[in-house]
Amino acid sequence: MARKARMERDDDEDYTKDGTVDIYKKPANKKKTGTWKACPFILGDEGCERLAYYGMSTNLVNYIQQKLNLNNAASSRSVTNWQGTCYVTPLLGAFLADAYLGRYWTIATFSTLYIIGMAFLTMSASISGLKPACDNESCNPTGSQKTAFFVAIYLIAFGTGGIKPCVSSFGADQFDDNDETEKKSKSSFFNWFYLSINIGALIASSVLVWIQMNVGWGWGFGVPAVAMAIALVFFFSGTRLYRLQPPGGSPLTRILQVFVASIRKCNVKPPPDESLLYETSDVESNIKGSRKLEHSEEFRFFDKAAVETGSDKVNGSVNPWKLCTVTQVEEVKSIIRLLPVWATGIVFSCVYSQMSTMFVLQGNIMDQHIGTNFTIPSACLSIFDTLSVIFWAPIYDLVIIPLARKLTGHERGFTQLQRMGIGLVISIFAMVAAGVLEVIRLDYVRRNNYYDLKTIPMSIFWQVPQYFLIGCAEVFTFIGQLEFFYDQAPDALRSLCSALCLTTTALGNYLSSLIVTIVINVTTRNGKLGWIPDNLNRGHLDYFYWLLAILSFINFFVYLWIAKWYTYKKVTGKPALTR
């Protein structure tokens, strides 16, 4: 008997305890699936997909301005609105992943839509009749050509919706939270995941932008389309090594059930003893693929949903619209706790979006020469943001964390909230650097009467500090957000919470568009040129940067108050999964 029990225990230790399965829907074997042996395929997929995305988006403002004949403000708004959509559609993809498809099949399905969009975009820039007709002076796109372009980029936006919220979570799924060794590796995975993003972005912002500006937009969009196809090949190549988290059913239904049950019992008082609240009697949660959550003291109103009354059961079966488990209630509380932290990421994303809009327009009127014959497109300077991330990501993992661990005693060096806060501070300095450069540039214009020059004799490389600071801020805030929203999300809501994290980028882009619109409407009254005219030499782009710096400063102090209030989730038991 003892030998049999030992054999069963050894056999159990061969499998994950977080509810993951392999591609054949069998319990995931720890020796044959997951961990770093599965990650190269996921990182390769993400690197190629990001190369595709940044390859077409980094220089998009210039394509819209030059080929579709839109002015500075309209081009900027078109890009930020599209980028915003790219970060809203993940809510749809995340819902499908958590509820029905699972992350693996969601990534595979939406990647196909992504490739179709990239192919259509390439055709709109290369096939006669679809691409705008241009002469030496300007382009004259027809309405149907503009429509073809926007249909293509919004197909891509929907394609990203199933990839962005799922790939990082899918990679983290390869590490079992119940295994201490694997759990420690998960934090490093997010750093290397973000590094792979920026390796793809590095190639996109250098080689592909140069191709677009010097060879042609057809090739410039065609190469990213091929990169996206390669990404899908990478993804499928690792199929047999992956651990898959089974979908847990509609999270929106579970959330709505808690609200309905709480409102129905609004006159019921929760018991002082939390053990009297309703929960399944076994160690497993009744939500597939999710572990139980411990009761928390915040938002006690929702505890009413877990108070059992005589009418909650019919013939011994629980009515889920009248009675919910503690774990289901805690899912709702976890989302509510995340929302204030989520909101503070919007201003940071607004600052980040300037790299593909105002930074590019600012660089367009500066000297882009390297030597006498070679010029660098202004959008290429985002390479310094990428280089900054590539520099800081491994430095953070290999140097900063060990040093911080000695000082703070925390296992990860900094808490996730501390890490994000540091990034918010650095983003303020990025806007200050951009504003100071614009003050110096405008003073140079005034002193030399360069108002009507298309490019002033001032090197574009003076923009490098603002790009480098944005990259440093990313390593702290964006990677911290990825880890924080995955870690603090209930098991069955991880894709949805990753999508929620991404929507800060969407709202940041929309906020940027809104601020630009308000600034233009306010500063162009009474016939004035305003802060952001077509000729930036006669404007005040520096005022726009100061405005963002002030908003970032206020946002940081709001974040400090929220971080002090935040309570981390506590997990118990094991997920519901039948072996």
JSON list of N, CA, C and O in Angstrom, two decimals, residues 135-175:
[
{"chain": "A", "resi": 135, "resn": "ASP", "atom": "N", "xyz": [2.17, 62.82, -58.25]},
{"chain": "A", "resi": 135, "resn": "ASP", "atom": "CA", "xyz": [3.13, 63.49, -59.13]},
{"chain": "A", "resi": 135, "resn": "ASP", "atom": "C", "xyz": [4.27, 64.01, -58.25]},
{"chain": "A", "resi": 135, "resn": "ASP", "atom": "O", "xyz": [4.38, 63.65, -57.09]},
{"chain": "A", "resi": 136, "resn": "ASN", "atom": "N", "xyz": [5.10, 64.86, -58.80]},
{"chain": "A", "resi": 136, "resn": "ASN", "atom": "CA", "xyz": [6.24, 65.37, -58.04]},
{"chain": "A", "resi": 136, "resn": "ASN", "atom": "C", "xyz": [5.83, 66.25, -56.86]},
{"chain": "A", "resi": 136, "resn": "ASN", "atom": "O", "xyz": [6.59, 66.42, -55.91]},
{"chain": "A", "resi": 137, "resn": "GLU", "atom": "N", "xyz": [4.63, 66.82, -56.95]},
{"chain": "A", "resi": 137, "resn": "GLU", "atom": "CA", "xyz": [4.21, 67.76, -55.92]},
{"chain": "A", "resi": 137, "resn": "GLU", "atom": "C", "xyz": [3.40, 67.10, -54.80]},
{"chain": "A", "resi": 137, "resn": "GLU", "atom": "O", "xyz": [3.64, 67.33, -53.63]},
{"chain": "A", "resi": 138, "resn": "SER", "atom": "N", "xyz": [2.41, 66.31, -55.20]},
{"chain": "A", "resi": 138, "resn": "SER", "atom": "CA", "xyz": [1.52, 65.72, -54.19]},
{"chain": "A", "resi": 138, "resn": "SER", "atom": "C", "xyz": [0.80, 64.50, -54.73]},
{"chain": "A", "resi": 138, "resn": "SER", "atom": "O", "xyz": [0.95, 64.15, -55.90]},
{"chain": "A", "resi": 139, "resn": "CYS", "atom": "N", "xyz": [0.01, 63.86, -53.89]},
{"chain": "A", "resi": 139, "resn": "CYS", "atom": "CA", "xyz": [-0.81, 62.71, -54.27]},
{"chain": "A", "resi": 139, "resn": "CYS", "atom": "C", "xyz": [-2.28, 63.11, -54.26]},
{"chain": "A", "resi": 139, "resn": "CYS", "atom": "O", "xyz": [-2.69, 64.01, -53.52]},
{"chain": "A", "resi": 140, "resn": "ASN", "atom": "N", "xyz": [-3.04, 62.42, -55.09]},
{"chain": "A", "resi": 140, "resn": "ASN", "atom": "CA", "xyz": [-4.47, 62.73, -55.20]},
{"chain": "A", "resi": 140, "resn": "ASN", "atom": "C", "xyz": [-5.28, 61.44, -55.03]},
{"chain": "A", "resi": 140, "resn": "ASN", "atom": "O", "xyz": [-5.77, 60.87, -56.02]},
{"chain": "A", "resi": 141, "resn": "PRO", "atom": "N", "xyz": [-5.42, 60.97, -53.80]},
{"chain": "A", "resi": 141, "resn": "PRO", "atom": "CA", "xyz": [-6.16, 59.71, -53.58]},
{"chain": "A", "resi": 141, "resn": "PRO", "atom": "C", "xyz": [-7.65, 59.89, -53.81]},
{"chain": "A", "resi": 141, "resn": "PRO", "atom": "O", "xyz": [-8.22, 60.93, -53.50]},
{"chain": "A", "resi": 142, "resn": "THR", "atom": "N", "xyz": [-8.29, 58.87, -54.36]},
{"chain": "A", "resi": 142, "resn": "THR", "atom": "CA", "xyz": [-9.74, 58.87, -54.52]},
{"chain": "A", "resi": 142, "resn": "THR", "atom": "C", "xyz": [-10.38, 58.38, -53.23]},
{"chain": "A", "resi": 142, "resn": "THR", "atom": "O", "xyz": [-9.71, 57.84, -52.34]},
{"chain": "A", "resi": 143, "resn": "GLY", "atom": "N", "xyz": [-11.69, 58.55, -53.15]},
{"chain": "A", "resi": 143, "resn": "GLY", "atom": "CA", "xyz": [-12.40, 58.09, -51.98]},
{"chain": "A", "resi": 143, "resn": "GLY", "atom": "C", "xyz": [-12.30, 56.59, -51.79]},
{"chain": "A", "resi": 143, "resn": "GLY", "atom": "O", "xyz": [-12.13, 56.11, -50.66]},
{"chain": "A", "resi": 144, "resn": "SER", "atom": "N", "xyz": [-12.36, 55.83, -52.89]},
{"chain": "A", "resi": 144, "resn": "SER", "atom": "CA", "xyz": [-12.27, 54.37, -52.79]},
{"chain": "A", "resi": 144, "resn": "SER", "atom": "C", "xyz": [-10.87, 53.92, -52.37]},
{"chain": "A", "resi": 144, "resn": "SER", "atom": "O", "xyz": [-10.73, 52.92, -51.66]},
{"chain": "A", "resi": 145, "resn": "GLN", "atom": "N", "xyz": [-9.85, 54.66, -52.78]},
{"chain": "A", "resi": 145, "resn": "GLN", "atom": "CA", "xyz": [-8.48, 54.32, -52.37]},
{"chain": "A", "resi": 145, "resn": "GLN", "atom": "C", "xyz": [-8.28, 54.57, -50.88]},
{"chain": "A", "resi": 145, "resn": "GLN", "atom": "O", "xyz": [-7.62, 53.77, -50.19]},
{"chain": "A", "resi": 146, "resn": "LYS", "atom": "N", "xyz": [-8.84, 55.65, -50.39]},
{"chain": "A", "resi": 146, "resn": "LYS", "atom": "CA", "xyz": [-8.78, 55.90, -48.94]},
{"chain": "A", "resi": 146, "resn": "LYS", "atom": "C", "xyz": [-9.53, 54.82, -48.18]},
{"chain": "A", "resi": 146, "resn": "LYS", "atom": "O", "xyz": [-9.07, 54.34, -47.14]},
{"chain": "A", "resi": 147, "resn": "THR", "atom": "N", "xyz": [-10.68, 54.44, -48.72]},
{"chain": "A", "resi": 147, "resn": "THR", "atom": "CA", "xyz": [-11.48, 53.39, -48.07]},
{"chain": "A", "resi": 147, "resn": "THR", "atom": "C", "xyz": [-10.71, 52.08, -48.01]},
{"chain": "A", "resi": 147, "resn": "THR", "atom": "O", "xyz": [-10.71, 51.39, -46.98]},
{"chain": "A", "resi": 148, "resn": "ALA", "atom": "N", "xyz": [-10.06, 51.72, -49.13]},
{"chain": "A", "resi": 148, "resn": "ALA", "atom": "CA", "xyz": [-9.29, 50.48, -49.17]},
{"chain": "A", "resi": 148, "resn": "ALA", "atom": "C", "xyz": [-8.19, 50.48, -48.11]},
{"chain": "A", "resi": 148, "resn": "ALA", "atom": "O", "xyz": [-7.97, 49.48, -47.41]},
{"chain": "A", "resi": 149, "resn": "PHE", "atom": "N", "xyz": [-7.52, 51.62, -47.97]},
{"chain": "A", "resi": 149, "resn": "PHE", "atom": "CA", "xyz": [-6.45, 51.74, -46.97]},
{"chain": "A", "resi": 149, "resn": "PHE", "atom": "C", "xyz": [-7.00, 51.56, -45.56]},
{"chain": "A", "resi": 149, "resn": "PHE", "atom": "O", "xyz": [-6.47, 50.78, -44.76]},
{"chain": "A", "resi": 150, "resn": "PHE", "atom": "N", "xyz": [-8.08, 52.27, -45.25]},
{"chain": "A", "resi": 150, "resn": "PHE", "atom": "CA", "xyz": [-8.60, 52.20, -43.88]},
{"chain": "A", "resi": 150, "resn": "PHE", "atom": "C", "xyz": [-9.24, 50.85, -43.57]},
{"chain": "A", "resi": 150, "resn": "PHE", "atom": "O", "xyz": [-9.17, 50.38, -42.43]},
{"chain": "A", "resi": 151, "resn": "VAL", "atom": "N", "xyz": [-9.86, 50.21, -44.56]},
{"chain": "A", "resi": 151, "resn": "VAL", "atom": "CA", "xyz": [-10.38, 48.86, -44.35]},
{"chain": "A", "resi": 151, "resn": "VAL", "atom": "C", "xyz": [-9.24, 47.91, -43.99]},
{"chain": "A", "resi": 151, "resn": "VAL", "atom": "O", "xyz": [-9.36, 47.08, -43.08]},
{"chain": "A", "resi": 152, "resn": "ALA", "atom": "N", "xyz": [-8.11, 48.04, -44.70]},
{"chain": "A", "resi": 152, "resn": "ALA", "atom": "CA", "xyz": [-6.96, 47.17, -44.45]},
{"chain": "A", "resi": 152, "resn": "ALA", "atom": "C", "xyz": [-6.41, 47.36, -43.04]},
{"chain": "A", "resi": 152, "resn": "ALA", "atom": "O", "xyz": [-6.18, 46.37, -42.31]},
{"chain": "A", "resi": 153, "resn": "ILE", "atom": "N", "xyz": [-6.20, 48.61, -42.63]},
{"chain": "A", "resi": 153, "resn": "ILE", "atom": "CA", "xyz": [-5.57, 48.81, -41.31]},
{"chain": "A", "resi": 153, "resn": "ILE", "atom": "C", "xyz": [-6.53, 48.45, -40.18]},
{"chain": "A", "resi": 153, "resn": "ILE", "atom": "O", "xyz": [-6.10, 48.00, -39.11]},
{"chain": "A", "resi": 154, "resn": "TYR", "atom": "N", "xyz": [-7.85, 48.59, -40.42]},
{"chain": "A", "resi": 154, "resn": "TYR", "atom": "CA", "xyz": [-8.78, 48.20, -39.36]},
{"chain": "A", "resi": 154, "resn": "TYR", "atom": "C", "xyz": [-9.00, 46.69, -39.32]},
{"chain": "A", "resi": 154, "resn": "TYR", "atom": "O", "xyz": [-9.36, 46.14, -38.26]},
{"chain": "A", "resi": 155, "resn": "LEU", "atom": "N", "xyz": [-8.78, 45.98, -40.43]},
{"chain": "A", "resi": 155, "resn": "LEU", "atom": "CA", "xyz": [-8.72, 44.52, -40.38]},
{"chain": "A", "resi": 155, "resn": "LEU", "atom": "C", "xyz": [-7.55, 44.08, -39.50]},
{"chain": "A", "resi": 155, "resn": "LEU", "atom": "O", "xyz": [-7.66, 43.15, -38.69]},
{"chain": "A", "resi": 156, "resn": "ILE", "atom": "N", "xyz": [-6.43, 44.76, -39.66]},
{"chain": "A", "resi": 156, "resn": "ILE", "atom": "CA", "xyz": [-5.25, 44.48, -38.83]},
{"chain": "A", "resi": 156, "resn": "ILE", "atom": "C", "xyz": [-5.56, 44.77, -37.37]},
{"chain": "A", "resi": 156, "resn": "ILE", "atom": "O", "xyz": [-5.17, 44.00, -36.48]},
{"chain": "A", "resi": 157, "resn": "ALA", "atom": "N", "xyz": [-6.30, 45.86, -37.12]},
{"chain": "A", "resi": 157, "resn": "ALA", "atom": "CA", "xyz": [-6.66, 46.21, -35.75]},
{"chain": "A", "resi": 157, "resn": "ALA", "atom": "C", "xyz": [-7.47, 45.10, -35.10]},
{"chain": "A", "resi": 157, "resn": "ALA", "atom": "O", "xyz": [-7.26, 44.76, -33.92]},
{"chain": "A", "resi": 158, "resn": "PHE", "atom": "N", "xyz": [-8.39, 44.49, -35.85]},
{"chain": "A", "resi": 158, "resn": "PHE", "atom": "CA", "xyz": [-9.17, 43.38, -35.29]},
{"chain": "A", "resi": 158, "resn": "PHE", "atom": "C", "xyz": [-8.31, 42.12, -35.16]},
{"chain": "A", "resi": 158, "resn": "PHE", "atom": "O", "xyz": [-8.50, 41.34, -34.23]},
{"chain": "A", "resi": 159, "resn": "GLY", "atom": "N", "xyz": [-7.36, 41.93, -36.08]},
{"chain": "A", "resi": 159, "resn": "GLY", "atom": "CA", "xyz": [-6.46, 40.79, -35.97]},
{"chain": "A", "resi": 159, "resn": "GLY", "atom": "C", "xyz": [-5.62, 40.86, -34.71]},
{"chain": "A", "resi": 159, "resn": "GLY", "atom": "O", "xyz": [-5.41, 39.84, -34.02]},
{"chain": "A", "resi": 160, "resn": "THR", "atom": "N", "xyz": [-5.15, 42.05, -34.37]},
{"chain": "A", "resi": 160, "resn": "THR", "atom": "CA", "xyz": [-4.35, 42.20, -33.15]},
{"chain": "A", "resi": 160, "resn": "THR", "atom": "C", "xyz": [-5.18, 41.90, -31.90]},
{"chain": "A", "resi": 160, "resn": "THR", "atom": "O", "xyz": [-4.62, 41.54, -30.86]},
{"chain": "A", "resi": 161, "resn": "GLY", "atom": "N", "xyz": [-6.51, 42.03, -32.02]},
{"chain": "A", "resi": 161, "resn": "GLY", "atom": "CA", "xyz": [-7.38, 41.86, -30.86]},
{"chain": "A", "resi": 161, "resn": "GLY", "atom": "C", "xyz": [-7.34, 40.47, -30.26]},
{"chain": "A", "resi": 161, "resn": "GLY", "atom": "O", "xyz": [-7.61, 40.31, -29.06]},
{"chain": "A", "resi": 162, "resn": "GLY", "atom": "N", "xyz": [-7.01, 39.47, -31.05]},
{"chain": "A", "resi": 162, "resn": "GLY", "atom": "CA", "xyz": [-6.92, 38.12, -30.50]},
{"chain": "A", "resi": 162, "resn": "GLY", "atom": "C", "xyz": [-5.51, 37.72, -30.13]},
{"chain": "A", "resi": 162, "resn": "GLY", "atom": "O", "xyz": [-5.30, 36.64, -29.56]},
{"chain": "A", "resi": 163, "resn": "ILE", "atom": "N", "xyz": [-4.53, 38.56, -30.45]},
{"chain": "A", "resi": 163, "resn": "ILE", "atom": "CA", "xyz": [-3.13, 38.23, -30.20]},
{"chain": "A", "resi": 163, "resn": "ILE", "atom": "C", "xyz": [-2.60, 38.96, -28.98]},
{"chain": "A", "resi": 163, "resn": "ILE", "atom": "O", "xyz": [-2.03, 38.35, -28.07]},
{"chain": "A", "resi": 164, "resn": "LYS", "atom": "N", "xyz": [-2.80, 40.28, -28.95]},
{"chain": "A", "resi": 164, "resn": "LYS", "atom": "CA", "xyz": [-2.24, 41.09, -27.87]},
{"chain": "A", "resi": 164, "resn": "LYS", "atom": "C", "xyz": [-2.59, 40.60, -26.47]},
{"chain": "A", "resi": 164, "resn": "LYS", "atom": "O", "xyz": [-1.72, 40.51, -25.61]},
{"chain": "A", "resi": 165, "resn": "PRO", "atom": "N", "xyz": [-3.88, 40.29, -26.18]},
{"chain": "A", "resi": 165, "resn": "PRO", "atom": "CA", "xyz": [-4.19, 39.92, -24.79]},
{"chain": "A", "resi": 165, "resn": "PRO", "atom": "C", "xyz": [-3.83, 38.49, -24.45]},
{"chain": "A", "resi": 165, "resn": "PRO", "atom": "O", "xyz": [-3.86, 38.10, -23.29]},
{"chain": "A", "resi": 166, "resn": "CYS", "atom": "N", "xyz": [-3.51, 37.69, -25.48]},
{"chain": "A", "resi": 166, "resn": "CYS", "atom": "CA", "xyz": [-3.35, 36.25, -25.25]},
{"chain": "A", "resi": 166, "resn": "CYS", "atom": "C", "xyz": [-1.91, 35.77, -25.24]},
{"chain": "A", "resi": 166, "resn": "CYS", "atom": "O", "xyz": [-1.58, 34.82, -24.52]},
{"chain": "A", "resi": 167, "resn": "VAL", "atom": "N", "xyz": [-1.03, 36.39, -26.02]},
{"chain": "A", "resi": 167, "resn": "VAL", "atom": "CA", "xyz": [0.32, 35.84, -26.17]},
{"chain": "A", "resi": 167, "resn": "VAL", "atom": "C", "xyz": [1.11, 35.93, -24.87]},
{"chain": "A", "resi": 167, "resn": "VAL", "atom": "O", "xyz": [1.75, 34.95, -24.45]},
{"chain": "A", "resi": 168, "resn": "SER", "atom": "N", "xyz": [1.08, 37.08, -24.21]},
{"chain": "A", "resi": 168, "resn": "SER", "atom": "CA", "xyz": [1.84, 37.20, -22.95]},
{"chain": "A", "resi": 168, "resn": "SER", "atom": "C", "xyz": [1.27, 36.26, -21.89]},
{"chain": "A", "resi": 168, "resn": "SER", "atom": "O", "xyz": [2.02, 35.60, -21.16]},
{"chain": "A", "resi": 169, "resn": "SER", "atom": "N", "xyz": [-0.06, 36.18, -21.81]},
{"chain": "A", "resi": 169, "resn": "SER", "atom": "CA", "xyz": [-0.68, 35.27, -20.84]},
{"chain": "A", "resi": 169, "resn": "SER", "atom": "C", "xyz": [-0.41, 33.82, -21.21]},
{"chain": "A", "resi": 169, "resn": "SER", "atom": "O", "xyz": [-0.18, 32.97, -20.33]},
{"chain": "A", "resi": 170, "resn": "PHE", "atom": "N", "xyz": [-0.43, 33.52, -22.51]},
{"chain": "A", "resi": 170, "resn": "PHE", "atom": "CA", "xyz": [-0.15, 32.16, -22.97]},
{"chain": "A", "resi": 170, "resn": "PHE", "atom": "C", "xyz": [1.28, 31.75, -22.60]},
{"chain": "A", "resi": 170, "resn": "PHE", "atom": "O", "xyz": [1.53, 30.62, -22.18]},
{"chain": "A", "resi": 171, "resn": "GLY", "atom": "N", "xyz": [2.21, 32.68, -22.74]},
{"chain": "A", "resi": 171, "resn": "GLY", "atom": "CA", "xyz": [3.59, 32.41, -22.34]},
{"chain": "A", "resi": 171, "resn": "GLY", "atom": "C", "xyz": [3.71, 32.19, -20.84]},
{"chain": "A", "resi": 171, "resn": "GLY", "atom": "O", "xyz": [4.40, 31.26, -20.39]},
{"chain": "A", "resi": 172, "resn": "ALA", "atom": "N", "xyz": [3.01, 33.01, -20.06]},
{"chain": "A", "resi": 172, "resn": "ALA", "atom": "CA", "xyz": [3.06, 32.85, -18.61]},
{"chain": "A", "resi": 172, "resn": "ALA", "atom": "C", "xyz": [2.39, 31.55, -18.17]},
{"chain": "A", "resi": 172, "resn": "ALA", "atom": "O", "xyz": [2.74, 30.98, -17.13]},
{"chain": "A", "resi": 173, "resn": "ASP", "atom": "N", "xyz": [1.41, 31.07, -18.96]},
{"chain": "A", "resi": 173, "resn": "ASP", "atom": "CA", "xyz": [0.76, 29.79, -18.65]},
{"chain": "A", "resi": 173, "resn": "ASP", "atom": "C", "xyz": [1.73, 28.62, -18.67]},
{"chain": "A", "resi": 173, "resn": "ASP", "atom": "O", "xyz": [1.43, 27.54, -18.13]},
{"chain": "A", "resi": 174, "resn": "GLN", "atom": "N", "xyz": [2.89, 28.80, -19.31]},
{"chain": "A", "resi": 174, "resn": "GLN", "atom": "CA", "xyz": [3.86, 27.70, -19.41]},
{"chain": "A", "resi": 174, "resn": "GLN", "atom": "C", "xyz": [4.60, 27.47, -18.09]},
{"chain": "A", "resi": 174, "resn": "GLN", "atom": "O", "xyz": [5.41, 26.53, -17.98]},
{"chain": "A", "resi": 175, "resn": "PHE", "atom": "N", "xyz": [4.33, 28.33, -17.10]},
{"chain": "A", "resi": 175, "resn": "PHE", "atom": "CA", "xyz": [4.99, 28.20, -15.78]},
{"chain": "A", "resi": 175, "resn": "PHE", "atom": "C", "xyz": [3.92, 27.98, -14.71]},
{"chain": "A", "resi": 175, "resn": "PHE", "atom": "O", "xyz": [2.98, 28.75, -14.59]}
]
